[in-house]
Amino acid sequence: MTHPRLVVFSDLDGTLLDHHSYDHAPAQPALDALRARRIPLVLVTSKTRAELLVLRERLGHRGPFIVENGGAIVIPEGALDDRDEGEPVDGGRFLVRGTPYRRVREVLERLRAQLAVDLEGFGDVSDAEVAAWTGLPLEDAARARARETSEPFRFHGDDAALARLREGLAAEGLTLTRGGRFHSAQGEVDKGAAVRYLLQRYRHAHASGTVTSVALGDSDNDLPMLRAVDIPIAIPPASGRAPLALDHPRRVVAAQAGPAGFREGIEAVLAQWEAGALD
Ligand SMILES: [Mg+2]
């Protein structure tokens, strides 16, 4: 084999999953093509570990996954290498890279009062309210609230108030990111750092060959991940949001949003890979 080893990282909401319906069917041919070629797919999301455990069943996903926007990584047994890093969990290893949830909540509650900013976090409301905000079924909303290293929240205020909050969080070693639906507070982690960590593990596991990395995303919180790989694929955002400002010599920009764009991007990269254009 002279082709480099490919590793694909993908965001979920608005990328592999439709922003509104959470459907992945238009991406299925591309998922099948990756599996047929034994190309690992790493899911990278702001969702929780509890949500991913269910979603991966639906997608038939076997690879590692990065949750809570880079705050934690799960490496299923046999998916990568046998390194005994992280906490053993059912069927694999769990690596927490961010700040524990309880501390994120404490800081956010304190700043909300001190700075008089108006925000509602997942920890402030019930499963039913999160279901109403997201359109998720109740049991999925409960999984979305099972946070381990980050707190998504709705922010009701102007840019100046948001800047004050960002500054207050930074003074506590926390960062503020903006996803497709919510803002989020967490430790100094992002999707990019978690992707770089896993890429280093993949390179180590395939020391005899090169690894070419690909990532797909649609939101600002995907930019650190897209900048961490060889070939970033920008998925057009759901209507009403600004397109990703991604300046990269090898970027691919999909024409379609969501899972159709995922398929387009993966098929474009696989065509290059099979033609030997990535060697
Ligand atoms: Mg997204």
CSV table of C-alpha atoms and ligand atoms in Angstrom, one decimal:
chain,number,residue,atom,x,y,z
A,1,MET,CA,0.0,0.0,0.0
A,2,THR,CA,1.4,3.3,-1.0
A,3,HIS,CA,-1.6,5.4,-0.2
A,4,PRO,CA,-1.3,7.3,3.1
A,5,ARG,CA,-3.5,6.2,6.0
A,6,LEU,CA,-6.6,8.4,6.1
A,7,VAL,CA,-8.3,9.4,9.4
A,8,VAL,CA,-11.6,11.3,9.3
A,9,PHE,CA,-12.9,13.5,12.0
A,10,SER,CA,-16.5,14.8,11.9
A,11,ASP,CA,-18.8,17.2,13.7
A,12,LEU,CA,-22.4,15.9,14.2
A,13,ASP,CA,-25.1,18.6,14.3
A,14,GLY,CA,-25.3,20.4,11.0
A,15,THR,CA,-22.6,18.2,9.5
A,16,LEU,CA,-23.1,14.4,9.7
A,17,LEU,CA,-26.6,15.0,11.1
A,18,ASP,CA,-29.2,17.4,9.7
A,19,HIS,CA,-29.4,20.6,11.8
A,20,HIS,CA,-33.2,20.3,12.1
A,21,SER,CA,-34.2,16.6,11.9
A,22,TYR,CA,-30.9,15.0,13.2
A,23,ASP,CA,-31.2,12.6,10.2
A,24,HIS,CA,-28.0,11.1,8.8
A,25,ALA,CA,-29.4,9.1,5.9
A,26,PRO,CA,-28.0,11.3,3.0
A,27,ALA,CA,-24.5,10.6,4.5
A,28,GLN,CA,-24.9,6.8,4.6
A,29,PRO,CA,-23.2,6.0,1.2
A,30,ALA,CA,-20.1,7.9,2.5
A,31,LEU,CA,-20.2,6.1,5.8
A,32,ASP,CA,-20.3,2.8,4.0
A,33,ALA,CA,-17.4,3.9,1.7
A,34,LEU,CA,-15.2,4.7,4.7
A,35,ARG,CA,-16.1,1.4,6.4
A,36,ALA,CA,-15.4,-0.6,3.3
A,37,ARG,CA,-11.9,1.0,3.1
A,38,ARG,CA,-11.3,0.6,6.9
A,39,ILE,CA,-10.8,4.3,7.3
A,40,PRO,CA,-11.4,5.3,10.9
A,41,LEU,CA,-14.1,7.9,11.6
A,42,VAL,CA,-13.8,9.9,14.8
A,43,LEU,CA,-17.0,11.7,15.9
A,44,VAL,CA,-16.3,15.2,17.4
A,45,THR,CA,-19.2,16.9,19.1
A,46,SER,CA,-20.4,19.2,21.8
A,47,LYS,CA,-22.8,16.5,22.8
A,48,THR,CA,-22.3,14.3,25.9
A,49,ARG,CA,-20.9,10.8,26.3
A,50,ALA,CA,-24.4,9.6,27.2
A,51,GLU,CA,-25.9,11.0,24.0
A,52,LEU,CA,-23.1,9.5,21.9
A,53,LEU,CA,-23.5,6.0,23.3
A,54,VAL,CA,-27.0,6.0,21.9
A,55,LEU,CA,-26.2,7.8,18.7
A,56,ARG,CA,-23.3,5.6,17.8
A,57,GLU,CA,-25.7,2.6,17.9
A,58,ARG,CA,-27.9,4.3,15.3
A,59,LEU,CA,-24.9,5.2,13.1
A,60,GLY,CA,-23.2,1.8,13.6
A,61,HIS,CA,-20.1,3.7,14.7
A,62,ARG,CA,-17.1,1.9,16.1
A,63,GLY,CA,-14.3,4.5,16.3
A,64,PRO,CA,-13.2,6.8,19.0
A,65,PHE,CA,-15.3,9.9,19.9
A,66,ILE,CA,-14.6,13.3,21.3
A,67,VAL,CA,-17.4,14.8,23.4
A,68,GLU,CA,-18.3,18.1,25.0
A,69,ASN,CA,-16.4,20.1,22.5
A,70,GLY,CA,-13.0,18.4,23.3
A,71,GLY,CA,-13.6,18.1,27.0
A,72,ALA,CA,-13.4,14.3,27.0
A,73,ILE,CA,-12.5,11.5,24.7
A,74,VAL,CA,-13.7,7.9,24.6
A,75,ILE,CA,-11.5,5.3,22.9
A,76,PRO,CA,-13.4,2.0,22.5
A,77,GLU,CA,-11.3,-1.2,23.1
A,78,GLY,CA,-9.7,-2.3,19.8
A,79,ALA,CA,-10.4,1.0,18.1
A,80,LEU,CA,-6.9,2.5,18.2
A,81,ASP,CA,-4.2,1.0,20.3
A,82,ASP,CA,-3.9,-0.7,23.7
A,83,ARG,CA,-2.5,2.2,25.6
A,84,ASP,CA,-3.9,2.2,29.1
A,85,GLU,CA,-4.3,6.0,29.3
A,86,GLY,CA,-7.5,7.3,31.0
A,87,GLU,CA,-10.1,5.7,33.1
A,88,PRO,CA,-11.4,2.2,32.2
A,89,VAL,CA,-15.1,2.4,31.3
A,90,ASP,CA,-17.4,-0.2,29.8
A,91,GLY,CA,-15.8,-1.3,26.6
A,92,GLY,CA,-13.0,1.2,26.5
A,93,ARG,CA,-11.1,4.2,28.0
A,94,PHE,CA,-12.4,7.6,29.0
A,95,LEU,CA,-10.0,10.5,29.0
A,96,VAL,CA,-11.2,13.8,30.6
A,97,ARG,CA,-9.2,16.7,29.3
A,98,GLY,CA,-11.4,19.6,30.5
A,99,THR,CA,-12.6,21.1,33.8
A,100,PRO,CA,-15.0,19.0,35.9
A,101,TYR,CA,-18.6,20.1,35.3
A,102,ARG,CA,-19.3,21.0,38.9
A,103,ARG,CA,-16.6,23.7,38.8
A,104,VAL,CA,-17.8,25.1,35.4
A,105,ARG,CA,-21.3,25.5,37.0
A,106,GLU,CA,-20.0,27.1,40.1
A,107,VAL,CA,-18.1,29.7,38.1
A,108,LEU,CA,-21.0,30.4,35.7
A,109,GLU,CA,-23.4,30.9,38.6
A,110,ARG,CA,-21.1,33.2,40.4
A,111,LEU,CA,-20.4,35.3,37.2
A,112,ARG,CA,-24.1,35.5,36.3
A,113,ALA,CA,-24.8,37.2,39.7
A,114,GLN,CA,-21.6,39.4,39.8
A,115,LEU,CA,-21.9,40.6,36.2
A,116,ALA,CA,-25.7,40.7,36.1
A,117,VAL,CA,-25.8,38.8,32.8
A,118,ASP,CA,-28.9,36.9,31.7
A,119,LEU,CA,-28.3,33.3,30.8
A,120,GLU,CA,-29.9,29.9,31.2
A,121,GLY,CA,-27.7,26.8,31.4
A,122,PHE,CA,-28.7,23.2,31.0
A,123,GLY,CA,-28.1,22.9,34.7
A,124,ASP,CA,-30.7,25.6,35.5
A,125,VAL,CA,-33.7,23.9,33.7
A,126,SER,CA,-35.4,20.5,33.5
A,127,ASP,CA,-35.2,17.8,30.8
A,128,ALA,CA,-38.5,19.0,29.5
A,129,GLU,CA,-37.2,22.5,29.0
A,130,VAL,CA,-34.1,21.3,27.2
A,131,ALA,CA,-36.4,19.1,25.0
A,132,ALA,CA,-38.4,22.3,24.1
A,133,TRP,CA,-35.2,24.3,23.3
A,134,THR,CA,-33.7,21.6,21.1
A,135,GLY,CA,-36.7,19.6,19.7
A,136,LEU,CA,-35.1,16.5,21.2
A,137,PRO,CA,-37.3,13.7,22.7
A,138,LEU,CA,-37.4,13.8,26.5
A,139,GLU,CA,-35.0,10.9,27.0
A,140,ASP,CA,-32.5,12.4,24.6
A,141,ALA,CA,-32.8,15.7,26.5
A,142,ALA,CA,-31.9,13.9,29.7
A,143,ARG,CA,-28.8,12.5,28.0
A,144,ALA,CA,-27.9,16.0,26.8
A,145,ARG,CA,-28.0,17.2,30.4
A,146,ALA,CA,-25.6,14.5,31.6
A,147,ARG,CA,-22.7,17.0,31.3
A,148,GLU,CA,-19.2,16.0,32.5
A,149,THR,CA,-17.0,19.0,31.4
A,150,SER,CA,-19.0,21.7,29.8
A,151,GLU,CA,-22.2,23.8,30.2
A,152,PRO,CA,-24.2,24.9,27.2
A,153,PHE,CA,-26.4,27.9,27.8
A,154,ARG,CA,-28.8,30.4,26.2
A,155,PHE,CA,-27.6,33.9,26.4
A,156,HIS,CA,-30.0,36.8,26.5
A,157,GLY,CA,-27.9,40.0,26.2
A,158,ASP,CA,-25.9,42.2,23.9
A,159,ASP,CA,-22.3,41.8,22.6
A,160,ALA,CA,-21.0,43.9,25.5
A,161,ALA,CA,-22.5,41.7,28.1
A,162,LEU,CA,-21.2,38.6,26.3
A,163,ALA,CA,-17.7,40.2,26.2
A,164,ARG,CA,-17.9,40.8,30.0
A,165,LEU,CA,-18.9,37.2,30.5
A,166,ARG,CA,-16.1,35.9,28.3
A,167,GLU,CA,-13.6,38.0,30.3
A,168,GLY,CA,-14.9,36.8,33.6
A,169,LEU,CA,-14.7,33.2,32.5
A,170,ALA,CA,-11.1,33.7,31.1
A,171,ALA,CA,-10.0,35.0,34.6
A,172,GLU,CA,-11.2,31.6,36.0
A,173,GLY,CA,-9.4,29.6,33.3
A,174,LEU,CA,-12.6,28.9,31.4
A,175,THR,CA,-13.5,29.6,27.8
A,176,LEU,CA,-16.7,30.6,26.0
A,177,THR,CA,-17.5,29.0,22.6
A,178,ARG,CA,-20.4,29.4,20.3
A,179,GLY,CA,-22.0,26.3,18.7
A,180,GLY,CA,-24.9,25.9,16.3
A,181,ARG,CA,-27.6,26.4,19.0
A,182,PHE,CA,-26.0,27.4,22.3
A,183,HIS,CA,-23.1,29.1,23.9
A,184,SER,CA,-20.9,26.9,26.0
A,185,ALA,CA,-18.5,27.4,29.0
A,186,GLN,CA,-15.7,24.9,29.7
A,187,GLY,CA,-12.0,24.6,30.5
A,188,GLU,CA,-9.3,25.5,28.1
A,189,VAL,CA,-10.0,22.7,25.6
A,190,ASP,CA,-11.3,22.7,22.1
A,191,LYS,CA,-12.0,20.3,19.3
A,192,GLY,CA,-8.7,21.0,17.8
A,193,ALA,CA,-6.6,20.0,20.8
A,194,ALA,CA,-8.5,16.7,21.2
A,195,VAL,CA,-8.1,16.0,17.4
A,196,ARG,CA,-4.3,16.7,17.6
A,197,TYR,CA,-4.1,14.3,20.6
A,198,LEU,CA,-5.8,11.5,18.7
A,199,LEU,CA,-3.8,12.2,15.5
A,200,GLN,CA,-0.6,11.7,17.5
A,201,ARG,CA,-2.0,8.4,18.7
A,202,TYR,CA,-2.9,7.4,15.2
A,203,ARG,CA,0.6,8.4,13.9
A,204,HIS,CA,2.1,6.3,16.6
A,205,ALA,CA,-0.1,3.3,15.9
A,206,HIS,CA,0.8,3.5,12.2
A,207,ALA,CA,4.4,4.5,12.5
A,208,SER,CA,5.4,2.7,9.3
A,209,GLY,CA,3.3,5.0,7.1
A,210,THR,CA,2.0,8.6,7.0
A,211,VAL,CA,-1.4,9.7,8.2
A,212,THR,CA,-3.5,12.1,6.2
A,213,SER,CA,-6.2,13.8,8.4
A,214,VAL,CA,-9.5,15.0,7.2
A,215,ALA,CA,-12.2,16.9,9.2
A,216,LEU,CA,-15.7,18.1,8.5
A,217,GLY,CA,-17.6,20.9,10.3
A,218,ASP,CA,-20.1,23.7,10.0
A,219,SER,CA,-19.7,26.0,13.0
A,220,ASP,CA,-17.2,28.3,14.6
A,221,ASN,CA,-16.5,25.7,17.3
A,222,ASP,CA,-15.3,23.4,14.5
A,223,LEU,CA,-12.6,25.9,13.3
A,224,PRO,CA,-9.9,24.6,15.8
A,225,MET,CA,-10.5,21.1,14.5
A,226,LEU,CA,-10.5,22.1,10.8
A,227,ARG,CA,-7.2,23.9,11.4
A,228,ALA,CA,-5.7,20.9,13.0
A,229,VAL,CA,-6.0,18.6,9.9
A,230,ASP,CA,-4.4,18.3,6.5
A,231,ILE,CA,-7.7,18.5,4.6
A,232,PRO,CA,-10.5,20.6,6.2
A,233,ILE,CA,-14.0,20.3,4.7
A,234,ALA,CA,-16.3,23.2,5.4
A,235,ILE,CA,-20.0,22.3,5.4
A,236,PRO,CA,-22.3,25.3,4.7
A,237,PRO,CA,-24.1,26.3,7.8
A,238,ALA,CA,-27.9,26.0,8.3
A,239,SER,CA,-29.7,29.1,6.9
A,240,GLY,CA,-29.2,32.3,8.7
A,241,ARG,CA,-25.6,31.7,9.9
A,242,ALA,CA,-22.4,33.1,8.5
A,243,PRO,CA,-20.3,30.7,6.5
A,244,LEU,CA,-17.1,29.5,8.1
A,245,ALA,CA,-14.1,31.8,7.7
A,246,LEU,CA,-11.7,29.1,6.9
A,247,ASP,CA,-8.5,30.1,5.1
A,248,HIS,CA,-6.6,26.9,4.3
A,249,PRO,CA,-4.7,25.9,1.1
A,250,ARG,CA,-6.3,22.4,0.9
A,251,ARG,CA,-9.8,23.2,2.1
A,252,VAL,CA,-12.8,21.6,0.4
A,253,VAL,CA,-16.1,23.6,0.6
A,254,ALA,CA,-19.2,21.4,0.2
A,255,ALA,CA,-22.1,22.9,-1.8
A,256,GLN,CA,-24.9,21.2,0.3
A,257,ALA,CA,-25.6,21.6,4.0
A,258,GLY,CA,-25.6,18.8,6.6
A,259,PRO,CA,-25.3,15.0,5.7
A,260,ALA,CA,-25.5,15.6,2.0
A,261,GLY,CA,-22.5,17.9,2.3
A,262,PHE,CA,-20.7,15.3,4.4
A,263,ARG,CA,-21.2,12.8,1.6
A,264,GLU,CA,-20.0,15.3,-1.0
A,265,GLY,CA,-16.9,16.1,1.0
A,266,ILE,CA,-16.0,12.5,1.8
A,267,GLU,CA,-16.5,11.4,-1.8
A,268,ALA,CA,-14.3,14.2,-3.1
A,269,VAL,CA,-11.5,13.2,-0.7
A,270,LEU,CA,-11.8,9.5,-1.5
A,271,ALA,CA,-11.6,10.2,-5.2
A,272,GLN,CA,-8.3,12.1,-4.6
A,273,TRP,CA,-7.1,9.3,-2.3
A,274,GLU,CA,-7.9,6.6,-4.8
A,275,ALA,CA,-6.3,8.5,-7.6
A,276,GLY,CA,-3.1,8.7,-5.6
A,277,ALA,CA,-3.4,12.5,-5.4
A,278,LEU,CA,-2.8,12.5,-1.6
A,279,ASP,CA,0.4,10.4,-1.7
B,1,MG,MG,-22.2,21.6,13.9
